[in-house]
PDB file of C-alpha atoms and ligand atoms in Angstrom:
ATOM      1  CA  MET A   1     141.170 -47.908  12.767  1.00 67.00           C
ATOM      2  CA  SER A   2     143.223 -49.080   9.387  1.00 93.00           C
ATOM      3  CA  ARG A   3     141.860 -47.010   6.451  1.00 97.00           C
ATOM      4  CA  LEU A   4     142.712 -49.860   3.947  1.00 98.00           C
ATOM      5  CA  GLN A   5     142.303 -53.041   5.820  1.00 96.00           C
ATOM      6  CA  GLY A   6     141.899 -55.702   3.252  1.00 95.00           C
ATOM      7  CA  ARG A   7     142.361 -53.687   0.264  1.00 98.00           C
ATOM      8  CA  ILE A   8     144.265 -54.215  -2.968  1.00 98.00           C
ATOM      9  CA  ALA A   9     145.900 -50.696  -3.710  1.00 98.00           C
ATOM     10  CA  LEU A  10     148.154 -50.630  -7.115  1.00 99.00           C
ATOM     11  CA  VAL A  11     150.785 -47.539  -7.137  1.00 98.00           C
ATOM     12  CA  THR A  12     153.171 -46.789 -10.167  1.00 99.00           C
ATOM     13  CA  GLY A  13     156.429 -45.345  -9.752  1.00 98.00           C
ATOM     14  CA  ALA A  14     155.860 -47.064  -6.222  1.00 98.00           C
ATOM     15  CA  ALA A  15     160.395 -47.751  -6.027  1.00 98.00           C
ATOM     16  CA  SER A  16     160.852 -43.799  -5.017  1.00 98.00           C
ATOM     17  CA  GLY A  17     159.887 -40.777  -3.888  1.00 98.00           C
ATOM     18  CA  ILE A  18     156.309 -40.174  -3.935  1.00 98.00           C
ATOM     19  CA  GLY A  19     154.981 -43.539  -4.847  1.00 98.00           C
ATOM     20  CA  LEU A  20     156.981 -45.067  -2.348  1.00 98.00           C
ATOM     21  CA  ALA A  21     155.937 -42.914   0.324  1.00 98.00           C
ATOM     22  CA  THR A  22     152.587 -43.716  -0.636  1.00 98.00           C
ATOM     23  CA  SER A  23     152.849 -47.594  -0.860  1.00 98.00           C
ATOM     24  CA  LEU A  24     154.656 -47.396   2.734  1.00 97.00           C
ATOM     25  CA  ARG A  25     151.316 -45.445   4.241  1.00 97.00           C
ATOM     26  CA  PHE A  26     149.090 -47.717   2.523  1.00 97.00           C
ATOM     27  CA  ALA A  27     150.596 -50.830   4.025  1.00 96.00           C
ATOM     28  CA  ARG A  28     150.605 -49.709   7.676  1.00 95.00           C
ATOM     29  CA  GLU A  29     146.990 -48.975   6.629  1.00 96.00           C
ATOM     30  CA  GLY A  30     146.190 -52.285   6.048  1.00 95.00           C
ATOM     31  CA  ALA A  31     146.093 -52.418   2.163  1.00 97.00           C
ATOM     32  CA  THR A  32     147.796 -55.133   0.189  1.00 97.00           C
ATOM     33  CA  VAL A  33     150.127 -53.522  -2.109  1.00 98.00           C
ATOM     34  CA  LEU A  34     151.374 -53.785  -5.682  1.00 98.00           C
ATOM     35  CA  LEU A  35     154.291 -51.613  -6.595  1.00 98.00           C
ATOM     36  CA  VAL A  36     154.762 -51.151  -9.968  1.00 98.00           C
ATOM     37  CA  ASP A  37     157.841 -49.419 -11.538  1.00 98.00           C
ATOM     38  CA  ARG A  38     160.065 -49.560 -14.572  1.00 98.00           C
ATOM     39  CA  ASN A  39     163.020 -49.692 -11.805  1.00 98.00           C
ATOM     40  CA  ASP A  40     163.745 -52.759 -10.870  1.00 98.00           C
ATOM     41  CA  VAL A  41     166.662 -52.933  -8.603  1.00 98.00           C
ATOM     42  CA  ALA A  42     164.679 -49.639  -7.172  1.00 98.00           C
ATOM     43  CA  LEU A  43     161.930 -51.768  -7.065  1.00 98.00           C
ATOM     44  CA  ARG A  44     163.159 -54.826  -5.150  1.00 96.00           C
ATOM     45  CA  ALA A  45     164.739 -52.207  -2.370  1.00 97.00           C
ATOM     46  CA  ALA A  46     161.118 -50.603  -2.111  1.00 97.00           C
ATOM     47  CA  ARG A  47     159.479 -53.982  -1.180  1.00 95.00           C
ATOM     48  CA  ALA A  48     162.399 -55.050   1.153  1.00 95.00           C
ATOM     49  CA  ALA A  49     161.314 -51.541   3.000  1.00 94.00           C
ATOM     50  CA  LEU A  50     157.631 -52.861   3.308  1.00 93.00           C
ATOM     51  CA  PRO A  51     157.444 -54.472   6.810  1.00 80.00           C
ATOM     52  CA  GLU A  52     154.323 -56.491   6.164  1.00 70.00           C
ATOM     53  CA  ASP A  53     153.994 -59.619   4.060  1.00 80.00           C
ATOM     54  CA  GLY A  54     151.704 -60.361   0.830  1.00 93.00           C
ATOM     55  CA  HIS A  55     152.813 -57.161  -1.119  1.00 97.00           C
ATOM     56  CA  GLU A  56     154.109 -57.734  -4.368  1.00 96.00           C
ATOM     57  CA  THR A  57     156.216 -55.971  -7.214  1.00 97.00           C
ATOM     58  CA  VAL A  58     155.632 -55.425 -11.149  1.00 98.00           C
ATOM     59  CA  VAL A  59     158.072 -54.419 -13.132  1.00 98.00           C
ATOM     60  CA  LEU A  60     156.572 -52.450 -16.176  1.00 98.00           C
ATOM     61  CA  ASP A  61     156.818 -49.353 -17.936  1.00 98.00           C
ATOM     62  CA  VAL A  62     153.479 -47.695 -17.846  1.00 99.00           C
ATOM     63  CA  THR A  63     153.524 -46.479 -21.299  1.00 98.00           C
ATOM     64  CA  ASP A  64     153.530 -50.463 -22.431  1.00 98.00           C
ATOM     65  CA  GLU A  65     149.854 -51.239 -23.329  1.00 99.00           C
ATOM     66  CA  LYS A  66     150.544 -54.942 -23.335  1.00 98.00           C
ATOM     67  CA  GLY A  67     152.178 -54.772 -19.875  1.00 98.00           C
ATOM     68  CA  TRP A  68     148.636 -52.929 -18.422  1.00 99.00           C
ATOM     69  CA  ILE A  69     146.640 -55.874 -20.104  1.00 99.00           C
ATOM     70  CA  ALA A  70     148.725 -58.624 -18.811  1.00 98.00           C
ATOM     71  CA  LEU A  71     148.933 -57.214 -15.369  1.00 98.00           C
ATOM     72  CA  ALA A  72     145.189 -56.690 -15.568  1.00 99.00           C
ATOM     73  CA  GLU A  73     144.753 -60.399 -16.288  1.00 98.00           C
ATOM     74  CA  ARG A  74     147.253 -61.262 -13.245  1.00 98.00           C
ATOM     75  CA  ILE A  75     145.354 -59.030 -10.946  1.00 98.00           C
ATOM     76  CA  ALA A  76     141.902 -60.555 -11.824  1.00 98.00           C
ATOM     77  CA  ALA A  77     143.252 -64.024 -11.528  1.00 98.00           C
ATOM     78  CA  ARG A  78     145.241 -63.786  -8.221  1.00 97.00           C
ATOM     79  CA  PHE A  79     142.214 -61.011  -6.070  1.00 98.00           C
ATOM     80  CA  GLY A  80     139.456 -60.425  -8.964  1.00 98.00           C
ATOM     81  CA  LYS A  81     139.464 -56.953  -8.020  1.00 98.00           C
ATOM     82  CA  LEU A  82     141.395 -53.797  -7.353  1.00 99.00           C
ATOM     83  CA  ASP A  83     140.034 -50.938  -4.491  1.00 99.00           C
ATOM     84  CA  VAL A  84     142.916 -48.468  -5.432  1.00 99.00           C
ATOM     85  CA  LEU A  85     144.563 -47.339  -8.335  1.00 99.00           C
ATOM     86  CA  VAL A  86     147.535 -44.429  -8.119  1.00 99.00           C
ATOM     87  CA  ASN A  87     148.604 -43.217 -11.230  1.00 99.00           C
ATOM     88  CA  ASN A  88     151.631 -41.714  -9.830  1.00 98.00           C
ATOM     89  CA  ALA A  89     154.724 -42.655 -12.065  1.00 98.00           C
ATOM     90  CA  GLY A  90     156.003 -39.555 -14.237  1.00 98.00           C
ATOM     91  CA  PHE A  91     158.519 -37.016 -14.813  1.00 95.00           C
ATOM     92  CA  GLY A  92     159.540 -34.015 -16.144  1.00 92.00           C
ATOM     93  CA  LYS A  93     162.329 -32.748 -18.144  1.00 86.00           C
ATOM     94  CA  PHE A  94     162.552 -28.904 -18.667  1.00 90.00           C
ATOM     95  CA  GLY A  95     162.985 -26.732 -21.634  1.00 95.00           C
ATOM     96  CA  SER A  96     161.734 -23.886 -24.067  1.00 97.00           C
ATOM     97  CA  ILE A  97     159.496 -24.911 -26.789  1.00 98.00           C
ATOM     98  CA  ALA A  98     162.218 -23.891 -28.995  1.00 98.00           C
ATOM     99  CA  ASP A  99     164.265 -26.098 -27.498  1.00 97.00           C
ATOM    100  CA  THR A 100     162.298 -29.108 -27.057  1.00 97.00           C
ATOM    101  CA  THR A 101     162.186 -31.732 -29.985  1.00 97.00           C
ATOM    102  CA  LEU A 102     158.899 -33.674 -30.867  1.00 97.00           C
ATOM    103  CA  ASP A 103     160.309 -36.873 -29.427  1.00 97.00           C
ATOM    104  CA  GLN A 104     161.001 -35.080 -26.018  1.00 97.00           C
ATOM    105  CA  TRP A 105     157.301 -33.788 -26.098  1.00 98.00           C
ATOM    106  CA  ARG A 106     156.144 -37.173 -26.804  1.00 98.00           C
ATOM    107  CA  SER A 107     157.984 -38.801 -24.252  1.00 98.00           C
ATOM    108  CA  ILE A 108     156.573 -36.219 -21.231  1.00 98.00           C
ATOM    109  CA  ILE A 109     153.422 -37.013 -22.615  1.00 98.00           C
ATOM    110  CA  ALA A 110     153.097 -40.261 -22.770  1.00 98.00           C
ATOM    111  CA  VAL A 111     155.052 -41.165 -19.193  1.00 98.00           C
ATOM    112  CA  ASN A 112     152.688 -38.818 -17.457  1.00 98.00           C
ATOM    113  CA  LEU A 113     149.459 -38.901 -19.674  1.00 98.00           C
ATOM    114  CA  ASP A 114     149.014 -42.141 -22.216  1.00 99.00           C
ATOM    115  CA  SER A 115     150.133 -44.073 -18.819  1.00 99.00           C
ATOM    116  CA  VAL A 116     147.230 -42.806 -16.918  1.00 99.00           C
ATOM    117  CA  PHE A 117     144.680 -43.419 -19.967  1.00 99.00           C
ATOM    118  CA  LEU A 118     146.139 -47.195 -20.318  1.00 99.00           C
ATOM    119  CA  ALA A 119     145.781 -48.281 -16.549  1.00 99.00           C
ATOM    120  CA  THR A 120     142.396 -46.386 -16.268  1.00 99.00           C
ATOM    121  CA  LYS A 121     141.303 -48.623 -19.454  1.00 99.00           C
ATOM    122  CA  TYR A 122     142.620 -51.927 -17.803  1.00 99.00           C
ATOM    123  CA  MET A 123     141.998 -51.815 -14.387  1.00 99.00           C
ATOM    124  CA  LEU A 124     138.814 -50.269 -14.496  1.00 98.00           C
ATOM    125  CA  PRO A 125     136.741 -53.699 -14.792  1.00 98.00           C
ATOM    126  CA  LEU A 126     138.925 -54.793 -11.467  1.00 99.00           C
ATOM    127  CA  LEU A 127     137.906 -51.527  -9.637  1.00 99.00           C
ATOM    128  CA  ALA A 128     134.268 -51.572 -10.632  1.00 98.00           C
ATOM    129  CA  ALA A 129     134.546 -55.340  -9.383  1.00 98.00           C
ATOM    130  CA  SER A 130     135.591 -53.612  -5.934  1.00 98.00           C
ATOM    131  CA  GLY A 131     132.294 -51.821  -5.652  1.00 97.00           C
ATOM    132  CA  ARG A 132     134.359 -48.761  -4.125  1.00 98.00           C
ATOM    133  CA  GLY A 133     137.009 -48.495  -6.272  1.00 98.00           C
ATOM    134  CA  ALA A 134     139.121 -44.939  -6.361  1.00 99.00           C
ATOM    135  CA  ILE A 135     141.583 -43.945  -8.544  1.00 99.00           C
ATOM    136  CA  VAL A 136     144.471 -41.268  -8.058  1.00 99.00           C
ATOM    137  CA  ASN A 137     145.619 -39.278 -10.605  1.00 99.00           C
ATOM    138  CA  MET A 138     149.238 -37.184 -10.157  1.00 98.00           C
ATOM    139  CA  SER A 139     148.869 -34.290 -11.369  1.00 98.00           C
ATOM    140  CA  SER A 140     150.786 -31.176 -10.264  1.00 98.00           C
ATOM    141  CA  ILE A 141     150.638 -27.159  -9.493  1.00 98.00           C
ATOM    142  CA  ARG A 142     151.977 -27.529 -13.416  1.00 98.00           C
ATOM    143  CA  GLY A 143     148.494 -28.860 -13.778  1.00 98.00           C
ATOM    144  CA  ILE A 144     146.974 -25.815 -12.695  1.00 98.00           C
ATOM    145  CA  VAL A 145     149.037 -22.841 -13.216  1.00 97.00           C
ATOM    146  CA  GLY A 146     151.763 -22.587 -15.956  1.00 96.00           C
ATOM    147  CA  ALA A 147     155.359 -21.774 -16.039  1.00 94.00           C
ATOM    148  CA  PRO A 148     158.195 -20.813 -18.190  1.00 95.00           C
ATOM    149  CA  ASN A 149     160.031 -23.677 -19.880  1.00 96.00           C
ATOM    150  CA  THR A 150     157.386 -26.000 -18.604  1.00 97.00           C
ATOM    151  CA  GLY A 151     155.063 -26.687 -21.776  1.00 98.00           C
ATOM    152  CA  SER A 152     155.409 -30.482 -22.286  1.00 98.00           C
ATOM    153  CA  TYR A 153     155.050 -30.799 -18.666  1.00 98.00           C
ATOM    154  CA  CYS A 154     152.047 -28.393 -18.096  1.00 98.00           C
ATOM    155  CA  ALA A 155     150.535 -30.211 -20.687  1.00 98.00           C
ATOM    156  CA  ALA A 156     150.875 -33.875 -19.712  1.00 98.00           C
ATOM    157  CA  LYS A 157     149.869 -32.441 -16.056  1.00 98.00           C
ATOM    158  CA  GLY A 158     146.989 -30.518 -16.995  1.00 98.00           C
ATOM    159  CA  GLY A 159     145.799 -33.435 -19.667  1.00 99.00           C
ATOM    160  CA  VAL A 160     145.675 -35.696 -16.489  1.00 99.00           C
ATOM    161  CA  ARG A 161     143.675 -32.820 -14.231  1.00 99.00           C
ATOM    162  CA  MET A 162     140.881 -32.579 -17.280  1.00 99.00           C
ATOM    163  CA  PHE A 163     141.268 -36.907 -17.815  1.00 99.00           C
ATOM    164  CA  THR A 164     140.387 -37.278 -13.993  1.00 99.00           C
ATOM    165  CA  LYS A 165     137.771 -35.013 -14.379  1.00 99.00           C
ATOM    166  CA  ALA A 166     135.804 -37.239 -17.655  1.00 99.00           C
ATOM    167  CA  THR A 167     137.085 -40.660 -15.911  1.00 99.00           C
ATOM    168  CA  ALA A 168     134.734 -39.213 -12.582  1.00 99.00           C
ATOM    169  CA  LEU A 169     131.757 -38.186 -14.361  1.00 99.00           C
ATOM    170  CA  GLU A 170     132.106 -41.415 -17.012  1.00 98.00           C
ATOM    171  CA  CYS A 171     132.237 -44.098 -14.044  1.00 98.00           C
ATOM    172  CA  ALA A 172     129.594 -42.146 -11.989  1.00 98.00           C
ATOM    173  CA  ALA A 173     127.122 -42.193 -15.315  1.00 98.00           C
ATOM    174  CA  ILE A 174     127.963 -45.786 -15.670  1.00 97.00           C
ATOM    175  CA  GLY A 175     127.102 -46.185 -11.550  1.00 98.00           C
ATOM    176  CA  ASN A 176     130.114 -48.268 -11.069  1.00 98.00           C
ATOM    177  CA  GLY A 177     130.996 -47.067  -7.986  1.00 98.00           C
ATOM    178  CA  VAL A 178     134.542 -46.004  -8.994  1.00 99.00           C
ATOM    179  CA  ARG A 179     135.870 -42.407  -7.767  1.00 99.00           C
ATOM    180  CA  ALA A 180     138.175 -40.515  -9.791  1.00 99.00           C
ATOM    181  CA  ASN A 181     140.493 -37.463  -8.493  1.00 99.00           C
ATOM    182  CA  SER A 182     143.576 -35.747  -9.056  1.00 99.00           C
ATOM    183  CA  ILE A 183     146.446 -34.330  -6.823  1.00 98.00           C
ATOM    184  CA  HIS A 184     148.531 -31.539  -7.059  1.00 98.00           C
ATOM    185  CA  PRO A 185     151.764 -31.243  -5.417  1.00 98.00           C
ATOM    186  CA  GLY A 186     153.843 -27.740  -5.406  1.00 97.00           C
ATOM    187  CA  HIS A 187     157.732 -28.756  -4.878  1.00 95.00           C
ATOM    188  CA  ILE A 188     158.230 -31.734  -3.150  1.00 96.00           C
ATOM    189  CA  ALA A 189     161.230 -33.380  -1.907  1.00 95.00           C
ATOM    190  CA  THR A 190     162.302 -36.226  -3.913  1.00 95.00           C
ATOM    191  CA  PRO A 191     164.954 -38.096  -6.323  1.00 92.00           C
ATOM    192  CA  LEU A 192     163.239 -36.264  -9.284  1.00 90.00           C
ATOM    193  CA  THR A 193     163.900 -33.060  -7.641  1.00 90.00           C
ATOM    194  CA  ALA A 194     167.215 -33.277  -5.750  1.00 87.00           C
ATOM    195  CA  PRO A 195     169.033 -32.042  -8.830  1.00 84.00           C
ATOM    196  CA  ALA A 196     167.126 -28.866  -8.646  1.00 83.00           C
ATOM    197  CA  TYR A 197     167.071 -28.473  -4.836  1.00 84.00           C
ATOM    198  CA  THR A 198     170.725 -28.611  -4.399  1.00 84.00           C
ATOM    199  CA  ASP A 199     171.301 -25.880  -6.912  1.00 85.00           C
ATOM    200  CA  ARG A 200     171.440 -22.947  -4.638  1.00 85.00           C
ATOM    201  CA  GLU A 201     170.063 -20.728  -6.697  1.00 85.00           C
ATOM    202  CA  ILE A 202     167.235 -22.683  -8.240  1.00 83.00           C
ATOM    203  CA  ALA A 203     166.332 -23.544  -4.728  1.00 84.00           C
ATOM    204  CA  ARG A 204     166.425 -20.145  -3.820  1.00 87.00           C
ATOM    205  CA  THR A 205     163.863 -18.789  -6.656  1.00 86.00           C
ATOM    206  CA  LEU A 206     161.622 -22.202  -5.827  1.00 85.00           C
ATOM    207  CA  LEU A 207     161.051 -21.377  -2.292  1.00 90.00           C
ATOM    208  CA  ALA A 208     160.425 -17.363  -3.012  1.00 91.00           C
ATOM    209  CA  ASP A 209     157.196 -18.643  -4.176  1.00 91.00           C
ATOM    210  CA  VAL A 210     156.074 -20.539  -1.232  1.00 96.00           C
ATOM    211  CA  PRO A 211     154.363 -18.976   1.148  1.00 97.00           C
ATOM    212  CA  LEU A 212     154.822 -21.587   3.952  1.00 97.00           C
ATOM    213  CA  GLY A 213     158.598 -21.175   3.221  1.00 95.00           C
ATOM    214  CA  ARG A 214     159.831 -24.501   2.710  1.00 94.00           C
ATOM    215  CA  ILE A 215     159.841 -27.506   0.329  1.00 94.00           C
ATOM    216  CA  GLY A 216     157.383 -30.267   0.791  1.00 96.00           C
ATOM    217  CA  GLU A 217     158.112 -33.869   1.761  1.00 97.00           C
ATOM    218  CA  ALA A 218     156.861 -36.905  -0.144  1.00 98.00           C
ATOM    219  CA  ASP A 219     154.774 -37.993   3.303  1.00 98.00           C
ATOM    220  CA  GLU A 220     152.696 -34.860   2.764  1.00 98.00           C
ATOM    221  CA  ILE A 221     151.684 -35.790  -0.627  1.00 98.00           C
ATOM    222  CA  ALA A 222     150.946 -39.716   0.308  1.00 98.00           C
ATOM    223  CA  ASP A 223     148.676 -37.945   3.513  1.00 98.00           C
ATOM    224  CA  GLY A 224     146.577 -36.679   0.868  1.00 98.00           C
ATOM    225  CA  ILE A 225     146.484 -39.477  -1.694  1.00 99.00           C
ATOM    226  CA  LEU A 226     145.691 -41.715   1.216  1.00 98.00           C
ATOM    227  CA  PHE A 227     142.885 -39.311   1.889  1.00 98.00           C
ATOM    228  CA  LEU A 228     141.432 -39.867  -1.817  1.00 99.00           C
ATOM    229  CA  ALA A 229     142.060 -43.589  -1.728  1.00 99.00           C
ATOM    230  CA  SER A 230     139.755 -44.186   1.470  1.00 98.00           C
ATOM    231  CA  ASP A 231     136.200 -44.268   2.585  1.00 98.00           C
ATOM    232  CA  GLU A 232     137.068 -40.453   4.111  1.00 98.00           C
ATOM    233  CA  SER A 233     137.053 -39.060   0.614  1.00 98.00           C
ATOM    234  CA  ARG A 234     133.758 -40.994  -0.392  1.00 98.00           C
ATOM    235  CA  TYR A 235     131.761 -38.007  -1.574  1.00 98.00           C
ATOM    236  CA  MET A 236     134.669 -36.616  -3.551  1.00 98.00           C
ATOM    237  CA  THR A 237     134.676 -37.530  -7.138  1.00 99.00           C
ATOM    238  CA  GLY A 238     136.146 -35.282 -10.005  1.00 99.00           C
ATOM    239  CA  GLY A 239     137.181 -33.495  -7.271  1.00 98.00           C
ATOM    240  CA  GLU A 240     141.715 -32.068  -6.910  1.00 98.00           C
ATOM    241  CA  ILE A 241     143.315 -31.555  -3.944  1.00 98.00           C
ATOM    242  CA  VAL A 242     146.341 -28.939  -3.998  1.00 98.00           C
ATOM    243  CA  ILE A 243     149.336 -30.019  -1.661  1.00 98.00           C
ATOM    244  CA  ASP A 244     151.678 -26.784  -2.268  1.00 98.00           C
ATOM    245  CA  GLY A 245     152.689 -24.874   0.923  1.00 98.00           C
ATOM    246  CA  GLY A 246     150.385 -22.259  -0.540  1.00 98.00           C
ATOM    247  CA  SER A 247     152.264 -21.900  -3.877  1.00 97.00           C
ATOM    248  CA  THR A 248     148.869 -21.740  -6.468  1.00 97.00           C
ATOM    249  CA  ALA A 249     146.930 -19.498  -3.769  1.00 97.00           C
ATOM    250  CA  GLN A 250     148.790 -16.009  -4.578  1.00 94.00           C
TER     251      GLN A 250
HETATM  252  P1  NAD B   1     160.623 -40.067  -8.522  1.00 89.25           P
HETATM  253  O1  NAD B   1     161.638 -39.777  -9.751  1.00 89.25           O
HETATM  254  O2  NAD B   1     161.283 -39.847  -7.064  1.00 89.25           O
HETATM  255  O3  NAD B   1     159.703 -41.303  -8.401  1.00 89.25           O
HETATM  256  C1  NAD B   1     159.372 -41.938  -9.558  1.00 89.25           C
HETATM  257  C2  NAD B   1     159.205 -43.154  -9.990  1.00 89.25           C
HETATM  258  O4  NAD B   1     158.429 -43.261 -11.043  1.00 89.25           O
HETATM  259  C3  NAD B   1     160.592 -43.653  -9.949  1.00 89.25           C
HETATM  260  O5  NAD B   1     160.839 -44.831  -9.389  1.00 89.25           O
HETATM  261  C4  NAD B   1     160.792 -43.822 -11.876  1.00 89.25           C
HETATM  262  O6  NAD B   1     161.281 -45.276 -11.628  1.00 89.25           O
HETATM  263  C5  NAD B   1     158.914 -44.354 -12.087  1.00 89.25           C
HETATM  264  N1  NAD B   1     158.951 -44.205 -13.248  1.00 89.25           N
HETATM  265  C6  NAD B   1     159.253 -43.035 -14.205  1.00 89.25           C
HETATM  266  N2  NAD B   1     158.672 -43.483 -15.769  1.00 89.25           N
HETATM  267  C7  NAD B   1     158.453 -44.322 -15.211  1.00 89.25           C
HETATM  268  C8  NAD B   1     157.819 -45.461 -16.341  1.00 89.25           C
HETATM  269  N3  NAD B   1     157.794 -44.990 -17.837  1.00 89.25           N
HETATM  270  N4  NAD B   1     157.122 -46.985 -16.052  1.00 89.25           N
HETATM  271  C9  NAD B   1     157.499 -47.075 -14.826  1.00 89.25           C
HETATM  272  N5  NAD B   1     157.925 -46.237 -13.964  1.00 89.25           N
HETATM  273  C10 NAD B   1     158.137 -45.183 -14.301  1.00 89.25           C
HETATM  274  O7  NAD B   1     159.626 -38.890  -8.579  1.00 89.25           O
HETATM  275  P2  NAD B   1     158.355 -38.124  -7.725  1.00 89.25           P
HETATM  276  O8  NAD B   1     158.942 -36.837  -7.444  1.00 89.25           O
HETATM  277  O9  NAD B   1     158.407 -38.855  -6.432  1.00 89.25           O
HETATM  278  O10 NAD B   1     157.168 -38.012  -8.478  1.00 89.25           O
HETATM  279  C11 NAD B   1     156.298 -38.613  -8.529  1.00 89.25           C
HETATM  280  C12 NAD B   1     155.177 -38.015  -9.361  1.00 89.25           C
HETATM  281  O11 NAD B   1     154.580 -36.780  -8.875  1.00 89.25           O
HETATM  282  C13 NAD B   1     155.432 -37.972 -10.651  1.00 89.25           C
HETATM  283  O12 NAD B   1     154.369 -37.965 -11.416  1.00 89.25           O
HETATM  284  C14 NAD B   1     155.587 -36.295 -10.899  1.00 89.25           C
HETATM  285  O13 NAD B   1     155.517 -35.567 -11.895  1.00 89.25           O
HETATM  286  C15 NAD B   1     154.489 -35.915  -9.355  1.00 89.25           C
HETATM  287  N6  NAD B   1     155.065 -34.640  -9.210  1.00 89.25           N
HETATM  288  C16 NAD B   1     156.216 -34.498  -8.521  1.00 89.25           C
HETATM  289  C17 NAD B   1     156.357 -32.891  -7.520  1.00 89.25           C
HETATM  290  C18 NAD B   1     157.553 -32.858  -6.707  1.00 89.25           C
HETATM  291  O14 NAD B   1     158.150 -31.797  -6.524  1.00 89.25           O
HETATM  292  N7  NAD B   1     158.582 -34.075  -6.956  1.00 89.25           N
HETATM  293  C19 NAD B   1     155.583 -32.242  -7.858  1.00 89.25           C
HETATM  294  C20 NAD B   1     154.466 -32.377  -8.430  1.00 89.25           C
HETATM  295  C21 NAD B   1     154.271 -33.745  -9.023  1.00 89.25           C
END
């Protein structure tokens, strides 16, 4: 049975990696997918990879508040509701605290954390209109356990984790039917991480940290996101799913 039949699902960072794998999975499960990304060219290629009709692309920088307001108006006019919001867009730039400039810090916080706040703020009325809205926020194992030279990324992803819990509790208190959960991947092979995994020394260090002994696939994260987006997780809110080959179990 299709787990997202008839649902409208918005995925940010949909043009690549985990966001693209999630969009494909959602489409196969019957959802109409709104693919959001700032990369116009990659977005068109991603849309072409989706087999069914009805899906739409939106070129948007997820840190752009006015863009979110305009998108909320567009979804309200077109669909009148939103069933699933996946706040996936993000990136990390790693370096010591001493070497990180304030501008670099702010850009990591903006893309990974401000974006989740903006999307939640402007999509919440549409998710409430669904009656069973589901928010899935992309954190990381770096939102749970720290590591050297990842200060801004850890701060952003830890912020996503706690913002998700606050969102879940606020929605439960209002009783608007919206659930919010976070997802925490470990080392996953995507265009974002390709440079690290092609460097043998870095890849060896990372793998030493993974009990299952391999790097994860984007599809393996999409499976977790699908669970959190579907009714299978209907009694879950403010929770988190860690998909990391056992890295944080040690
Ligand atoms: P990716 O680079 O393959 O895809 C990210 C997509 O987000 C790209 O298409 C990019 O254009 C888009 N994007 C980036 N900034 C944007 C912005 N400001 N506005 C709109 N779109 C923007 O990366 P990925 O590995 O698939 O990562 C997806 C998410 O998963 C990120 O939030 C990342 O931090 C998180 N994550 C990844 C891993 C991993 O190992 N790959 C592990 C933990 C968490």
